[in-house]
């Protein structure tokens, strides 16, 4: 009888599995990265069309009046970017709502029970989840603004 060759196994990937915060970051990393990438691309596109849109806004008196009613003091590309960042803020709100819904789904599906039977307080878990959502907003906002600036100056 011939012995079967030994199985080749990969090394365990335990990065960010040392605690509850690391686990939360590890589980939400793909979603957060996708949202950040989408918002950065959105900001870049907004910046790339800012000059053309600003020129078009200057020619349309109805649009200028509507933008002034929204509180804009500048005209052209600056007012366009201000207006489209309202849209970007709405997208960021959807991203955060997705994080809150994911936290609720984690609890409803019973996955949270495996974590809470260990010495992890529910409030600590919630603070980490909210921290991930706040980190998403801050990181996405800064990077989307920077990408819009790069697009506008190019």
Coordinates of C-alpha atoms in Angstrom, one line a residue:
X1 CA 0.0 0.0 0.0
X2 CA 1.3 3.4 -0.9
X3 CA 1.1 6.3 1.6
X4 CA -0.6 9.4 0.5
X5 CA 1.6 12.4 0.1
X6 CA 1.3 14.9 2.9
X7 CA -1.1 17.8 2.4
X8 CA 0.2 21.2 1.8
X9 CA -1.5 23.8 3.9
X10 CA -1.1 27.5 3.9
X11 CA 0.0 29.4 7.0
X12 CA -2.9 30.6 9.1
X13 CA -3.8 34.2 8.4
X14 CA -4.4 35.7 11.9
X15 CA -3.7 39.3 11.1
X16 CA -6.2 41.5 13.1
X17 CA -7.6 38.6 15.0
X18 CA -6.0 39.5 18.4
X19 CA -9.1 41.2 19.7
X20 CA -12.6 42.4 19.1
X21 CA -11.5 45.7 17.5
X22 CA -9.2 43.9 15.1
X23 CA -12.0 41.5 14.2
X24 CA -14.4 44.3 13.4
X25 CA -11.8 46.0 11.2
X26 CA -11.0 42.8 9.4
X27 CA -14.7 42.0 8.8
X28 CA -15.6 45.4 7.5
X29 CA -12.4 46.1 5.6
X30 CA -13.6 45.1 2.1
X31 CA -16.8 47.1 2.4
X32 CA -15.1 50.2 3.8
X33 CA -12.4 50.0 1.0
X34 CA -15.1 49.7 -1.6
X35 CA -17.0 52.8 -0.3
X36 CA -13.8 54.8 0.0
X37 CA -12.8 53.9 -3.5
X38 CA -16.2 54.7 -4.9
X39 CA -16.3 58.1 -3.2
X40 CA -12.8 59.0 -4.3
X41 CA -13.7 58.2 -7.9
X42 CA -16.9 60.2 -7.5
X43 CA -14.9 63.2 -6.1
X44 CA -12.4 62.9 -8.9
X45 CA -15.1 63.0 -11.5
X46 CA -16.8 65.9 -9.8
X47 CA -13.5 67.8 -9.9
X48 CA -12.8 66.9 -13.5
X49 CA -16.0 68.5 -14.7
X50 CA -16.0 71.4 -12.3
X51 CA -14.5 73.9 -14.7
X52 CA -16.9 73.0 -17.5
X53 CA -19.9 73.0 -15.2
X54 CA -18.8 76.3 -13.7
X55 CA -18.7 77.9 -17.1
X56 CA -22.2 76.5 -17.9
X57 CA -23.6 77.7 -14.6
X58 CA -22.3 81.2 -15.2
X59 CA -24.3 81.4 -18.4
X60 CA -27.6 80.2 -17.0
X61 CA -29.3 82.8 -14.9
X62 CA -31.9 80.5 -13.5
X63 CA -29.3 78.1 -12.2
X64 CA -27.4 81.0 -10.6
X65 CA -30.5 82.2 -8.8
X66 CA -31.3 78.7 -7.6
X67 CA -27.7 78.3 -6.3
X68 CA -27.9 81.7 -4.6
X69 CA -31.1 80.6 -2.8
X70 CA -29.2 77.6 -1.5
X71 CA -26.7 80.1 0.1
X72 CA -23.8 80.1 -2.4
X73 CA -21.8 83.3 -2.5
X74 CA -19.4 82.4 -5.3
X75 CA -20.3 81.4 -8.8
X76 CA -18.8 79.0 -11.3
X77 CA -16.8 76.0 -10.3
X78 CA -16.8 76.7 -6.6
X79 CA -20.6 76.8 -6.4
X80 CA -20.8 73.6 -8.6
X81 CA -18.4 71.8 -6.3
X82 CA -20.4 73.0 -3.2
X83 CA -23.6 71.6 -4.8
X84 CA -22.2 68.3 -5.8
X85 CA -20.6 67.7 -2.4
X86 CA -24.2 67.7 -1.1
X87 CA -24.7 64.7 -3.2
X88 CA -21.4 63.2 -1.9
X89 CA -22.5 63.8 1.7
X90 CA -25.7 61.9 0.9
X91 CA -23.6 59.0 -0.4
X92 CA -21.5 59.0 2.7
X93 CA -24.6 59.0 4.8
X94 CA -25.7 55.8 2.9
X95 CA -22.3 54.3 3.6
X96 CA -22.7 54.9 7.3
X97 CA -26.3 53.7 7.3
X98 CA -24.9 50.5 5.7
X99 CA -22.4 50.1 8.6
X100 CA -25.2 50.6 11.2
X101 CA -27.4 48.1 9.3
X102 CA -24.5 45.6 9.2
X103 CA -24.1 45.9 12.9
X104 CA -27.8 45.2 13.4
X105 CA -27.7 42.3 11.0
X106 CA -24.7 40.9 12.9
X107 CA -26.6 40.9 16.1
X108 CA -29.9 39.6 14.5
X109 CA -28.1 36.7 12.8
X110 CA -26.6 35.5 16.1
X111 CA -23.0 36.2 15.0
X112 CA -22.6 38.6 17.8
X113 CA -23.4 36.0 20.4
X114 CA -20.0 34.3 19.7
X115 CA -18.2 37.5 20.6
X116 CA -20.3 38.5 23.6
X117 CA -19.8 35.2 25.4
X118 CA -16.2 36.3 25.8
X119 CA -15.2 39.1 28.1
X120 CA -16.4 41.8 25.6
X121 CA -19.0 44.3 26.8
X122 CA -21.8 45.2 24.4
X123 CA -21.0 48.9 24.7
X124 CA -17.4 48.3 23.7
X125 CA -18.5 46.4 20.7
X126 CA -20.9 49.2 19.7
X127 CA -18.2 51.9 20.2
X128 CA -15.8 50.0 17.9
X129 CA -18.5 49.6 15.3
X130 CA -19.4 53.3 15.5
X131 CA -15.7 54.1 15.3
X132 CA -15.4 52.2 12.1
X133 CA -18.4 54.2 10.7
X134 CA -16.8 57.5 11.8
X135 CA -13.5 56.5 10.4
X136 CA -15.2 55.7 7.1
X137 CA -16.7 59.2 7.0
X138 CA -13.5 61.0 7.8
X139 CA -11.3 59.0 5.5
X140 CA -13.8 59.1 2.6
X141 CA -14.4 62.8 3.0
X142 CA -10.8 63.7 3.1
X143 CA -9.9 61.5 0.2
X144 CA -12.9 62.5 -1.9
X145 CA -12.1 66.2 -1.3
X146 CA -8.5 65.7 -2.2
X147 CA -9.5 63.8 -5.4
X148 CA -12.0 66.6 -6.3
X149 CA -9.2 69.2 -5.8
X150 CA -6.9 67.1 -8.0
X151 CA -9.5 66.9 -10.7
X152 CA -10.3 70.6 -10.6
X153 CA -6.7 71.7 -10.9
X154 CA -5.9 69.3 -13.7

